[in-house]
Short mmCIF file of C-alpha atoms and ligand atoms in Angstrom, two decimals:
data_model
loop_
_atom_site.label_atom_id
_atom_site.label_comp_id
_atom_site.label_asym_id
_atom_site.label_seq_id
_atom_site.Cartn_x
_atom_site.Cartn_y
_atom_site.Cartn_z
CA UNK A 1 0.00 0.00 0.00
CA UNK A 2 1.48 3.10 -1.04
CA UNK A 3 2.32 5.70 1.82
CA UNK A 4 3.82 9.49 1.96
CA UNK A 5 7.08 10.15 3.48
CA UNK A 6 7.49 14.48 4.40
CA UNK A 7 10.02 15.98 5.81
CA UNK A 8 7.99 18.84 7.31
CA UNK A 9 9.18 22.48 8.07
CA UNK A 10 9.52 24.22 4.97
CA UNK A 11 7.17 27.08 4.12
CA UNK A 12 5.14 26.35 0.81
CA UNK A 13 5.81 29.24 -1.58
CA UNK A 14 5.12 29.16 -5.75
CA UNK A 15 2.67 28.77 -8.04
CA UNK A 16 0.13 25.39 -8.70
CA UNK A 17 -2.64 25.05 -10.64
CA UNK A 18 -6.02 23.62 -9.65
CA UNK A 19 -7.96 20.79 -10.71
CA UNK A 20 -11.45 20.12 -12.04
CA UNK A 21 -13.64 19.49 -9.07
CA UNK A 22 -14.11 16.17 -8.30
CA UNK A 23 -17.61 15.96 -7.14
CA UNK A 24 -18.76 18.41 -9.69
CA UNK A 25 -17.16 15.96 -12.55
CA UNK A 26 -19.05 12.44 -10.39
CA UNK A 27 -22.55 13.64 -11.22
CA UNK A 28 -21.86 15.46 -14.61
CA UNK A 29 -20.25 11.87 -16.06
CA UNK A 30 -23.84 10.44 -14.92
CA UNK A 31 -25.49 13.09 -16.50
CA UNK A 32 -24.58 10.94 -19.49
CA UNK A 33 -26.17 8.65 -19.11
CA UNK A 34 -29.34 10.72 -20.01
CA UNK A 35 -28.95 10.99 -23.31
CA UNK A 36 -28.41 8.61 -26.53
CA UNK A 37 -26.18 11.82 -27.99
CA UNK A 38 -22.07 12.33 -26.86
CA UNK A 39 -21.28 14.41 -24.01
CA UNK A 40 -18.31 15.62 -24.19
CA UNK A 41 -16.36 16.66 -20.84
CA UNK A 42 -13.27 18.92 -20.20
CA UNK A 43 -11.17 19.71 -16.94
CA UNK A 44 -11.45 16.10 -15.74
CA UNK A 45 -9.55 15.25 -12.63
CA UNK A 46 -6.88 12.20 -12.49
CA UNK A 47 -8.41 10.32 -9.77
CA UNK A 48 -9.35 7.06 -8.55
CA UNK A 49 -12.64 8.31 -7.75
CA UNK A 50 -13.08 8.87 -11.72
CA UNK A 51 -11.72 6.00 -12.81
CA UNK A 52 -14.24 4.05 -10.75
CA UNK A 53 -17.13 5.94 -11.71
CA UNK A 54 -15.99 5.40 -15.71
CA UNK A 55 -15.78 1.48 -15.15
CA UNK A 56 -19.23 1.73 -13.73
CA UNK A 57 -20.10 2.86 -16.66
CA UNK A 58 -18.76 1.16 -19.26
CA UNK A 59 -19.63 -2.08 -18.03
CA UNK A 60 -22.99 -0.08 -18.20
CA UNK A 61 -22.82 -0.35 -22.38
CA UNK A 62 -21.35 3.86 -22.27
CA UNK A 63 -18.61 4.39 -24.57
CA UNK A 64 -16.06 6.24 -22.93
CA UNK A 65 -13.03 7.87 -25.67
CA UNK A 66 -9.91 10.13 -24.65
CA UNK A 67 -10.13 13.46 -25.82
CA UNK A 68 -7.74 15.39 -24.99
CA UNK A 69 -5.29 15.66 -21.52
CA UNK A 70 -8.13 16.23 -19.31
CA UNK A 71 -11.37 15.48 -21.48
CA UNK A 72 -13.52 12.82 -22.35
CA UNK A 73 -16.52 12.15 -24.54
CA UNK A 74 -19.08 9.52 -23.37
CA UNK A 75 -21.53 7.93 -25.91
CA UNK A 76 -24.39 6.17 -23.96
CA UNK A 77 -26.23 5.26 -26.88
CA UNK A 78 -25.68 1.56 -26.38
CA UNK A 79 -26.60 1.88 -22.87
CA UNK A 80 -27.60 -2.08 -22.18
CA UNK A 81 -26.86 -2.60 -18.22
CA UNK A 82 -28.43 -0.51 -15.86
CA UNK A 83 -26.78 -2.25 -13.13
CA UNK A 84 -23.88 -0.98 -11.06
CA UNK A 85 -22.79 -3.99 -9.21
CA UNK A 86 -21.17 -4.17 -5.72
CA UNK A 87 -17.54 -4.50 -6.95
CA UNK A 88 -17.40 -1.25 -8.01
CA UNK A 89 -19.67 0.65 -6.12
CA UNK A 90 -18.38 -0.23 -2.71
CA UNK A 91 -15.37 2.10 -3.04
CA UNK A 92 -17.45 5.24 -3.68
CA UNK A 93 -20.58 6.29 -2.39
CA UNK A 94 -20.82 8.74 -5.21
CA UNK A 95 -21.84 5.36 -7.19
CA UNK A 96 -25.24 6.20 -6.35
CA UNK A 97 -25.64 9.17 -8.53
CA UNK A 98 -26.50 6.91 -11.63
CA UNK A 99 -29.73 5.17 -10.22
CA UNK A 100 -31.59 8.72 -11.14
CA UNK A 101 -30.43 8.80 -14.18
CA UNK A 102 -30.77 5.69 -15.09
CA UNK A 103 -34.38 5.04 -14.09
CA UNK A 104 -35.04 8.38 -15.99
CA UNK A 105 -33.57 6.84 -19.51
CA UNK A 106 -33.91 2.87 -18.80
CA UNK A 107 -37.16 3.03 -16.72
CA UNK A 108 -34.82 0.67 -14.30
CA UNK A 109 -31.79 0.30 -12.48
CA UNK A 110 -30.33 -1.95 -10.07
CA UNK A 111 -27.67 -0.56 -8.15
CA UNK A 112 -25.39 -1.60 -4.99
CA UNK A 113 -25.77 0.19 -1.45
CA UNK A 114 -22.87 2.13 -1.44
CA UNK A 115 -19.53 2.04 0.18
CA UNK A 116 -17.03 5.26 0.37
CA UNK A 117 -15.71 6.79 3.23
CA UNK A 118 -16.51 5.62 6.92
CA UNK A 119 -17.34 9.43 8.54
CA UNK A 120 -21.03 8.21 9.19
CA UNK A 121 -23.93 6.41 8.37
CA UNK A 122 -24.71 8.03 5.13
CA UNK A 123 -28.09 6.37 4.28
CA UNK A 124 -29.76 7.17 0.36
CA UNK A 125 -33.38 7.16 1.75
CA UNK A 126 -33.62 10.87 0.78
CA UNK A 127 -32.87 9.59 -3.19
CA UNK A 128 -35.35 6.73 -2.61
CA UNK A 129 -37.94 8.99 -1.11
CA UNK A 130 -37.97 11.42 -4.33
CA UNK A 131 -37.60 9.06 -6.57
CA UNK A 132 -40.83 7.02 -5.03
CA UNK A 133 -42.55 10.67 -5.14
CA UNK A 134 -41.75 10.14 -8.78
CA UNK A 135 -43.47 7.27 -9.29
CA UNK A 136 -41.13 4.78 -9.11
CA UNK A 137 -41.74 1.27 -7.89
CA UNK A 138 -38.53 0.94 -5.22
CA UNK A 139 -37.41 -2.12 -3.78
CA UNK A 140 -33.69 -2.71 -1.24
CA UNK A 141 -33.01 -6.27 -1.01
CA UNK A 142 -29.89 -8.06 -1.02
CA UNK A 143 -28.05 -4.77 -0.78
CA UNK A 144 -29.30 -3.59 -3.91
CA UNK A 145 -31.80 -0.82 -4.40
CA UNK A 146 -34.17 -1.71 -7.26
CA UNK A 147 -36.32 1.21 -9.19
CA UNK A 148 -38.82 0.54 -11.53
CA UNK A 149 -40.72 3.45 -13.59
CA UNK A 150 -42.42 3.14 -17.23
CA UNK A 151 -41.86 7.27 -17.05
CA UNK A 152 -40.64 9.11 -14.06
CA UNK A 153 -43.77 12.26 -13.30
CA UNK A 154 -43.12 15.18 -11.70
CA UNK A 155 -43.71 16.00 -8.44
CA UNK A 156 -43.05 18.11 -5.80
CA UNK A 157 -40.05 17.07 -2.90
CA UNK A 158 -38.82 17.94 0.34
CA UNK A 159 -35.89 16.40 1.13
CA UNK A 160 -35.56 15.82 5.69
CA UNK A 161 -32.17 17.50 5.16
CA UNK A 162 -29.96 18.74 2.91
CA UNK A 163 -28.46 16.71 0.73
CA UNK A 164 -25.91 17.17 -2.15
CA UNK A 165 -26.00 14.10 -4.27
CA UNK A 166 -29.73 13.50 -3.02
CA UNK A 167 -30.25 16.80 -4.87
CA UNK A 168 -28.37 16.08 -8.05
CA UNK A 169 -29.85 12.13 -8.11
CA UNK A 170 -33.31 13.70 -8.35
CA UNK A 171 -32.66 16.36 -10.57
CA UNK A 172 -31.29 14.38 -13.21
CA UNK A 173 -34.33 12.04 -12.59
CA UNK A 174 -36.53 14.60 -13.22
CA UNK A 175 -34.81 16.07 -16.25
CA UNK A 176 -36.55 13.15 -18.23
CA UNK A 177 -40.26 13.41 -16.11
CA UNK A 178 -43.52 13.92 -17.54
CA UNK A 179 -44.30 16.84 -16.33
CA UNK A 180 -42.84 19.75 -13.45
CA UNK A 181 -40.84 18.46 -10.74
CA UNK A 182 -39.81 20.88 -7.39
CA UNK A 183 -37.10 20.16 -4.90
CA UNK A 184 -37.54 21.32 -1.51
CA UNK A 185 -34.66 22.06 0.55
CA UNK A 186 -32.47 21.34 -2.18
CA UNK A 187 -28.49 22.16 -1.35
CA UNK A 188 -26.95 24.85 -2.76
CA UNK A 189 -23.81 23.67 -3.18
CA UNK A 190 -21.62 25.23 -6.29
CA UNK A 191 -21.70 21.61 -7.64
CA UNK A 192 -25.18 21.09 -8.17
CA UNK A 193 -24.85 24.27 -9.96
CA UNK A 194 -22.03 22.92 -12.61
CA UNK A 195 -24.75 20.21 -12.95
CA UNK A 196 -27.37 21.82 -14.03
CA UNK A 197 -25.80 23.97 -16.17
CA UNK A 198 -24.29 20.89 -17.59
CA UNK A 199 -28.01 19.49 -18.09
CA UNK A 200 -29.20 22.70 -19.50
CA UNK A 201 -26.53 22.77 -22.03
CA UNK A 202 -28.15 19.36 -23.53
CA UNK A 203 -31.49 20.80 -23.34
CA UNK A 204 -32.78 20.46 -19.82
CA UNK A 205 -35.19 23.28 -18.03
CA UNK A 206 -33.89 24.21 -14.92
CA UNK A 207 -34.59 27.16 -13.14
CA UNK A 208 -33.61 27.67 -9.30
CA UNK A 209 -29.73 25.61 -9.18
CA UNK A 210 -28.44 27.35 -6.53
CA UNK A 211 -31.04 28.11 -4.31
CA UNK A 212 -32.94 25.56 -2.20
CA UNK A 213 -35.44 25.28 -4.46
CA UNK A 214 -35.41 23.95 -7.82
CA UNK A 215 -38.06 23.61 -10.16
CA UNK A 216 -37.14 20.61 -13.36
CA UNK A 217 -40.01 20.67 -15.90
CA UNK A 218 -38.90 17.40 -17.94
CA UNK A 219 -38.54 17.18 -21.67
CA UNK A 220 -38.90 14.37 -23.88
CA UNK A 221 -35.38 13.28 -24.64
CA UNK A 222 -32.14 15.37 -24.38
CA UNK A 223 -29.01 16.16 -27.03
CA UNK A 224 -25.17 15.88 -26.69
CA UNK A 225 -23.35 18.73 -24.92
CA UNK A 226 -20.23 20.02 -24.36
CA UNK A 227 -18.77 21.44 -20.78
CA UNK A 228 -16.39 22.09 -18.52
CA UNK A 229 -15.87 20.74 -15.17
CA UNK A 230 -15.68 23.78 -12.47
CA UNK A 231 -12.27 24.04 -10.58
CA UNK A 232 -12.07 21.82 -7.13
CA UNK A 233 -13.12 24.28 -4.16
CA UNK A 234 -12.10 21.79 -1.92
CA UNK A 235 -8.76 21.07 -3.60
CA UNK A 236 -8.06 24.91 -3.26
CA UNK A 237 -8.85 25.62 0.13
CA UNK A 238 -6.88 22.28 1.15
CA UNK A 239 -3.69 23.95 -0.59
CA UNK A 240 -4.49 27.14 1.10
CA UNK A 241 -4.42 25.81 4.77
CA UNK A 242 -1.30 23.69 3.78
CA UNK A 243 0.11 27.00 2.71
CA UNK A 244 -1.19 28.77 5.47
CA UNK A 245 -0.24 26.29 8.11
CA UNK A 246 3.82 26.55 6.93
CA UNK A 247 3.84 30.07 6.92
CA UNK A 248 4.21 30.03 3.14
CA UNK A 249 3.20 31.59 0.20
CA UNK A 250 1.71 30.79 -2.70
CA UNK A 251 -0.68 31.25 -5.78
CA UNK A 252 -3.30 28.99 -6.77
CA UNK A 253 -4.23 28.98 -10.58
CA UNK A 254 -7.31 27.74 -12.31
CA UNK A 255 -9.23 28.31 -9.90
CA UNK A 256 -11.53 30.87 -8.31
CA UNK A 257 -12.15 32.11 -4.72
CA UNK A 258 -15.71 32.55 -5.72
CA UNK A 259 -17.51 29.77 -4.28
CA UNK A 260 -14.82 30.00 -0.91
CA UNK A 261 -16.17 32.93 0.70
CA UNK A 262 -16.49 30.83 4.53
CA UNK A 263 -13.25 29.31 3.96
CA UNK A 264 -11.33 32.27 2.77
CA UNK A 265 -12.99 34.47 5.62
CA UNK A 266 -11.59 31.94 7.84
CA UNK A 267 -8.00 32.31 6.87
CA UNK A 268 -8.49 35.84 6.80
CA UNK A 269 -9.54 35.54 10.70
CA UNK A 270 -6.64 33.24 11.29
CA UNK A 271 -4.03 36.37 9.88
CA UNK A 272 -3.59 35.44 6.35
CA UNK A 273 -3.53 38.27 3.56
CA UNK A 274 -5.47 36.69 0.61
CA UNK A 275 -5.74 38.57 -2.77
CA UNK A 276 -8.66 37.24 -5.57
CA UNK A 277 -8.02 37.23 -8.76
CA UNK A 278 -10.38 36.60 -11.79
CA UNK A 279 -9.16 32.95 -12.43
CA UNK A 280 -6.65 32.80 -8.99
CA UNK A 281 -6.53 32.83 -5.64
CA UNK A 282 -2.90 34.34 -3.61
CA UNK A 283 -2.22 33.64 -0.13
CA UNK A 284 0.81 34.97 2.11
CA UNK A 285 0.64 33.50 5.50
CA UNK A 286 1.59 35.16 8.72
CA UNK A 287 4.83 33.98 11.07
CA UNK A 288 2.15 32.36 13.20
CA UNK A 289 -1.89 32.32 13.03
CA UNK A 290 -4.59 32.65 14.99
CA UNK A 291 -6.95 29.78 16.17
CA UNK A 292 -10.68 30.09 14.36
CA UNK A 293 -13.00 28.55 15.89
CA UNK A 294 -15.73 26.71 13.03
CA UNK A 295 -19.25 25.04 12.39
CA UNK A 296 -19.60 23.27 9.16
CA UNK A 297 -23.34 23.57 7.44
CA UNK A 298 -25.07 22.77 3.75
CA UNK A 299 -23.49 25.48 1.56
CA UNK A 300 -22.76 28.69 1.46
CA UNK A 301 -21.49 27.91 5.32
CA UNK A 302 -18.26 26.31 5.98
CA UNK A 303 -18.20 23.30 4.68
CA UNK A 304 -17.48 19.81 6.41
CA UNK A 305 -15.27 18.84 3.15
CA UNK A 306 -12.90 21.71 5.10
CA UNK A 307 -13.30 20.61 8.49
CA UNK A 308 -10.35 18.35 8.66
CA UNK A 309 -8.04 20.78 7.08
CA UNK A 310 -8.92 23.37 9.76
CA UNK A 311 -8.32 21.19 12.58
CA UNK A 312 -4.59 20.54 11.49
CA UNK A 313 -3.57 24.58 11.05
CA UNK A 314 -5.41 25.06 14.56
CA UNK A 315 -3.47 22.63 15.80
CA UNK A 316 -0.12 24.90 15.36
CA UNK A 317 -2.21 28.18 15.70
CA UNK A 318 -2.08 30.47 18.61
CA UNK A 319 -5.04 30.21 20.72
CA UNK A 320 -8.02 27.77 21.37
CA UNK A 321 -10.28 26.82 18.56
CA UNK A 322 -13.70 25.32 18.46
CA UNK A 323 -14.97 23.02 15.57
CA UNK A 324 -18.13 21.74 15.20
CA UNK A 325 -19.55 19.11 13.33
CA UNK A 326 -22.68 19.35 12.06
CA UNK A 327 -23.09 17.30 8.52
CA UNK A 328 -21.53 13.83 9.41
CA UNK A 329 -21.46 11.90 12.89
CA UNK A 330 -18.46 10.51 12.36
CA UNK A 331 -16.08 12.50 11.15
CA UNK A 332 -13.09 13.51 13.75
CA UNK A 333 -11.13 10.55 12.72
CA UNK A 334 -8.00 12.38 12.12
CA UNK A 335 -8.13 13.90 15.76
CA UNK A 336 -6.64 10.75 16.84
CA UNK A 337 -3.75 10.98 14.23
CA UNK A 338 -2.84 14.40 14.72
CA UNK A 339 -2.75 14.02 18.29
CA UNK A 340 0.50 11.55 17.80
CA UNK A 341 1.89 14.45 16.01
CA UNK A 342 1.59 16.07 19.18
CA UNK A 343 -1.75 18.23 19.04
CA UNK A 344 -3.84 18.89 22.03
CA UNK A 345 -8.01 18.16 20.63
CA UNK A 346 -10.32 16.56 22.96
CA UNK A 347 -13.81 15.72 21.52
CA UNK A 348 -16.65 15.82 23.67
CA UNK A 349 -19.32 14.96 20.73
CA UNK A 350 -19.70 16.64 17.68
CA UNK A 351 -17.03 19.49 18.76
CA UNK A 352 -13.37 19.10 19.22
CA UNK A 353 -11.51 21.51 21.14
CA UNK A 354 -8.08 22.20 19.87
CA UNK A 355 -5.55 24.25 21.92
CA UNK A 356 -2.80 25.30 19.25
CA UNK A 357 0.51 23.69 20.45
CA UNK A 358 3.94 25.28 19.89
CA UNK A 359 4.95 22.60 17.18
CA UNK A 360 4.42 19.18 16.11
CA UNK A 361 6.43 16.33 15.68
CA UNK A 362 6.89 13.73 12.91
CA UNK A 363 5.57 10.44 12.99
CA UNK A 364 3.48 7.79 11.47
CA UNK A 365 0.01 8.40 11.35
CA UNK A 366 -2.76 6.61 9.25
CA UNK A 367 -5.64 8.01 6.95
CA UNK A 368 -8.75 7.28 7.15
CA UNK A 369 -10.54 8.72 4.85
CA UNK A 370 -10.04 11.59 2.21
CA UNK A 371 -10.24 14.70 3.90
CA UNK A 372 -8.74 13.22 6.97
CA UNK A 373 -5.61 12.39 4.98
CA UNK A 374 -5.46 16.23 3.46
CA UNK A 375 -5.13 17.18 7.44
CA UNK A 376 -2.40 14.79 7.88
CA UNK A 377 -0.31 15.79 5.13
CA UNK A 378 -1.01 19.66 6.27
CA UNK A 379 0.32 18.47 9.97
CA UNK A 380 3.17 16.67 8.26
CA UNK A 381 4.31 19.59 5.80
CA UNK A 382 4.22 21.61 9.49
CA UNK A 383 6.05 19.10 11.64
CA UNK A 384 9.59 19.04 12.32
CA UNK A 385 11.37 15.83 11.18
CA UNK A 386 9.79 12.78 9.02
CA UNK A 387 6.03 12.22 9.00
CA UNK A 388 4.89 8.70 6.99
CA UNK A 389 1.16 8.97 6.32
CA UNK A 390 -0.19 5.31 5.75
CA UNK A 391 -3.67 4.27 3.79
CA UNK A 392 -2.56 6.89 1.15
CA UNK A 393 -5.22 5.38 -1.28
CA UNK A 394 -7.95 7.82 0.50
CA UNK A 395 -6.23 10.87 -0.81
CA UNK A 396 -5.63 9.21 -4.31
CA UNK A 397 -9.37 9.04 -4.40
CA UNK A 398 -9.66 13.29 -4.21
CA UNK A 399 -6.25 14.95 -4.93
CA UNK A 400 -4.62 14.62 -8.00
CA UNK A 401 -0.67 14.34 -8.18
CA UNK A 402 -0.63 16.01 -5.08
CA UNK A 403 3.20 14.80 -3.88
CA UNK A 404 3.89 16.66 -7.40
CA UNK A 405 1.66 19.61 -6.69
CA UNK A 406 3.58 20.15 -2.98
CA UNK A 407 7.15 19.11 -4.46
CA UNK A 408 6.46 21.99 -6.97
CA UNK A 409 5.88 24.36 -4.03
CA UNK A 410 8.88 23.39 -2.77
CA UNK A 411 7.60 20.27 0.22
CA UNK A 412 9.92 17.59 0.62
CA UNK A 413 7.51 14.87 0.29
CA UNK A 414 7.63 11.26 -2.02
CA UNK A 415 5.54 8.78 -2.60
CA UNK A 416 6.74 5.06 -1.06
CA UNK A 417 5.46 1.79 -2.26
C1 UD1 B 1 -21.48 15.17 -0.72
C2 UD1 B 1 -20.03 15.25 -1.12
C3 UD1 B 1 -19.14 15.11 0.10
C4 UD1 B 1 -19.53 16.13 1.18
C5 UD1 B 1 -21.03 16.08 1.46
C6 UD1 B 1 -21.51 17.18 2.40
C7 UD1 B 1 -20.08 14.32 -3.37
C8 UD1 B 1 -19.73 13.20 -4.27
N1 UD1 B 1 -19.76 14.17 -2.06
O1 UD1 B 1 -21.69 13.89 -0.16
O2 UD1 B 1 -17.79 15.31 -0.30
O3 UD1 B 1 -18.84 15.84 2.37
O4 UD1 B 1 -21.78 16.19 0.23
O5 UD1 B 1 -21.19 18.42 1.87
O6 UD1 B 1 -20.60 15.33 -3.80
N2 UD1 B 1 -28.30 11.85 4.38
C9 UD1 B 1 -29.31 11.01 4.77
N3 UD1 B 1 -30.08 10.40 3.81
C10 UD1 B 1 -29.87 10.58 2.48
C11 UD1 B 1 -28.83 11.44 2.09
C12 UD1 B 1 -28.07 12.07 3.06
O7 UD1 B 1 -29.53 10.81 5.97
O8 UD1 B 1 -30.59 9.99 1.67
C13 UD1 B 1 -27.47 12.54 5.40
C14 UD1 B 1 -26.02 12.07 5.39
O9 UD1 B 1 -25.86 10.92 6.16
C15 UD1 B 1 -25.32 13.29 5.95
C16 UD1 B 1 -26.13 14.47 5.41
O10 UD1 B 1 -27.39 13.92 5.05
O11 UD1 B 1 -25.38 13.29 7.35
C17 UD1 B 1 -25.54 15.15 4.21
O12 UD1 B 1 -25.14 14.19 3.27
P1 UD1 B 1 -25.06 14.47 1.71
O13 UD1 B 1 -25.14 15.92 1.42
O14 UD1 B 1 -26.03 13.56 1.03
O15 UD1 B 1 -23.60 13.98 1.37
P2 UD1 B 1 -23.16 13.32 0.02
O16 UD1 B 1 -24.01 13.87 -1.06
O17 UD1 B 1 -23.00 11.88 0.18
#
C-alpha cells in the first residue's frame, strides 16, 4: 500500500494550478447517461474516484473515448446494463448518482448500497424517497436498491435534510419526467450548480440551481453537450491551509475564490492576507496564526469537506479553537492521528476543542478517509522531522498528483510503495 514520506518544516511558496472538481465531474459523467447523444467533458480530474465511476459505466454499455489531456466524450447510446454492481460501487458512495439517471432513460436500475468513506452512516433514503414521489416502484433487497418506472412524473419534494448528491440524483431524474418536478430544501452547493448547467446545455429546463429550491419541468429526450468541469473548491482551500499552516506563500491557478467565501474568511480571521483574482486565488501567511473557531453547514457555510483541514492549522495556531460538526457523525477521525503528532483536541461529541501547540512532531500516522488524509499531510508539511502517512489510497481518491503539486511548491515529500 502506497504511503507518503514528508520531511515537514519548509514554508510552501510558488505557483500550482487547480484541478477540475471532483464531485462536480461524479454527477456530470452520470449526466450521461441521459442521453443517446455524446457528451463531451473537459477539466477532468486524475483520480481514482473517476476512474471508478468510468468502469461503472462502461460495463454499463457507455462508450467512454480520450479526448484530450483532461477530457472525455461519453456515448451512452448503447446503454444495455443498468446495473452498477457491488464491486465497483463499494469504493465510492458517489456510485449512487446513476440510479436517477438511469431510471429516468432505462425506466430501471439496479444498483449496490454504497460504500465510500466511513465518517457516518450516510443512508440514500432521501434519493429513494424522491424518486418514489416520482413514481417509481422501489425495492432494497440483497443490498441492492431496485427502481422501476415506465416514465418518471413530476412531483413536488422535500428532502428531511440537505443533501448534495440526493439533490443532483433527483434532478437528473426529473430532467426526463412527464411533467414539473420541485425540490424542496435542495443544497446549494456550487456543484449542483455545474450540474445543471451541464443538463441545460443538452437541453434540460432548470430554473432555481443554486437556491434551495429547484423547479425541473422534464422534456422528452435530451441532445449531446459540451462542458467544462468547475475548478475543485475543496482542492483549493486544502492547498491554502497547507500553505497557510507553513507560513508560506503561494498562488493557486485555475481556480476561483468565488464559491470560498467561509473558507477564505476563515484564513483571513486566522491572519492570512489573501488577494482574488479573476481565475486565482494568492495567499501569504503570517509567522504564526490565529486559532478560528468553526461550524460546518449545507453550503454557502463552511463546509465539512474543510473541516479536517482546519483542525490541522489550529493545531499549530495560537489560541483555542472550536470546531463543530454538524453534517456527518463521524467524522473527527484524524483527531486521533494528529494528536500523535503532538496536538492537544479533545472531543466531547460533535465538537473538538483544539488548543494550538507550539509545534508538532513527525511520525506515522494513518488516513482514514479523504479529507482526513489532506489534514495529515497539512500536519506533516508543518512538523519538524519525518512524517509517513499510511492508507494513502484515500487521498488518491480526491487529490490529483498532489506529492507533485507540494514538491512543486517546494515540500519535501515522495511517494513510497
Ligand atoms: C457530498 C459530497 C461530500 C460532502 C457532502 C456534504 C459528493 C460526491 N460528495 O456527499 O464530499 O462531504 O456532500 O457536503 O458530492 N443523508 C441522509 N439520507 C440521504 C442522504 C443524506 O440521511 O438519503 C445525510 C447524510 O448521512 C449526511 C447528510 O445527510 O449526514 C448530508 O449528506 P449528503 O449531502 O447527502 O452527502 P453526500 O451527497 O453523500
Amino acid at each position: 500500500m502506497d504511503k507518503l514520506i514528508i520531511t515537514g518544516g519548509v514554508p510552501l511558496a510558488g505557483e500550482v494550478a487547480i484541478s477540475g472538481a471532483k464531485n462536480a465531474a461524479l454527477p456530470i459523467l452520470c449526466a450521461s447517461l441521459l442521453t443517446a447523444e455524446p457528451l463531451r467533458v473537459d477539466n477532468l480530474p486524475h483520480l481514482n474516484d473517476i476512474s471508478t465511476m468510468l468502469r461503472l459505466l462502461a460495463q454499463m454499455g457507455v462508450e467512454v473515448t480520450l479526448d484530450g489531456p483532461a477530457g472525455l466524450v461519453l456515448d451512452a447510446g448503447g446503454l444495455n446494463n443498468p446495473l452498477a454492481p457491488y464491486d465497483l460501487v463499494k469504493t465510492m458512495r458517489a456510485s449512487i448518482l446513476v440510479l436517477g439517471p438511469l431510471v429516468a432513460r432505462c425506466g430501471e436500475a439496479r444498483v449496490s448500497l454504497p460504500g465510500g468513506c466511513a465518517i457516518g452512516a450516510r443512508p440514500v433514503d432521501q434519493h429513494i424517497k424522491g424518486l418514489q414521489a416520482m413514481g417509481a416502484e422501489v425495492t432494497v433487497e440483497a443490498g441492492y436498491v431496485h427502481a422501476k418506472a415506465k416514465r418518471l412524473k413530476g412531483a413536488r419534494i422535500c428532502t428531511d435534510m440537505v443533501t448534495v448528491t440526493g439533490t443532483e440524483n433527483l434532478m437528473m431524474a426529473a430532467v426526463l419526467a412527464d411533467g414539473e418536478t420541485i425540490i424542496e430544501n435542495a443544497a446549494r452547493e456550487p456543484e449542483v450548480v455545474d450540474l445543471a448547467n451541464c443538463l441545460v446545455a443538452m437541453g434540460a429546463n432548470i430554473s432555481g440551481a443554486g437556491t434551495d429550491v429547484i423547479r425541473i419541468r422534464g422534456v422528452e429526450r435530451l441532445d449531446g453537450a459540451a462542458h467544462r468541469i468547475m475548478p475543485d473548491r475543496i482542492e483549493t482551500g486544502t492547498y491554502l491551509c497547507a500553505a497557510a499552516a507553513t507560513g508560506g506563500e503561494v498562488r493557486l491557478t485555475q481556480t476561483s475564490a468565488a464559491y470560498l467565501d467561509a473558507v477564505v474568511d476563515k484564513l483571513m480571521d486566522a491572519g492570512c492576507d489573501i488577494v482574488t483574482e479573476r481565475d486565482a486565488i494568492r495567499l501569504k501567511a503570517p509567522q504564526r496564526l490565529k486559532a478560528v473557531s468553526l461550524r460546518t453547514a449545507p453550503y454557502p457555510a463552511f463546509p465539512t469537506d474543510m473541516q479536517a483541514q482546519f483542525m490541522a492549522i489550529n493545531a499549530v495556531a495560537d489560541g483555542v479553537a472550536t470546531i463543530r460538526e454538524t453534517i456527518f457523525e463521524n467524522r473527527f477521525m484524524h483527531a486521533n492521528e494528529l494528536m500523535r503528532l503532538g496536538a492537544d483536541i479533545q472531543i466531547e461529541g460533535s465538537n473538538a476543542i483544539v488548543r494550538g501547540v507550539e509545534r508538532l512532531e513527525g511520525a506515522t500516522v494513518m488516513a482514514t478517509d479523504l479529507r482526513a488524509s489532506a489534514s495529515l499531510v497539512i500536519a506533516g508539511l508543518v512538523a519538524r522531522g519525518e512524517t509517513t502517512i499510511d492508507r494513502i489510497y484515500h487521498l488518491d481518491r480526491g487529490y490529483e498528483r498532489i506529492e507533485e503539486k507540494l514538491a512543486k511548491l517546494g515540500a519535501r515529500v515522495r511517494r513510497a510503495h
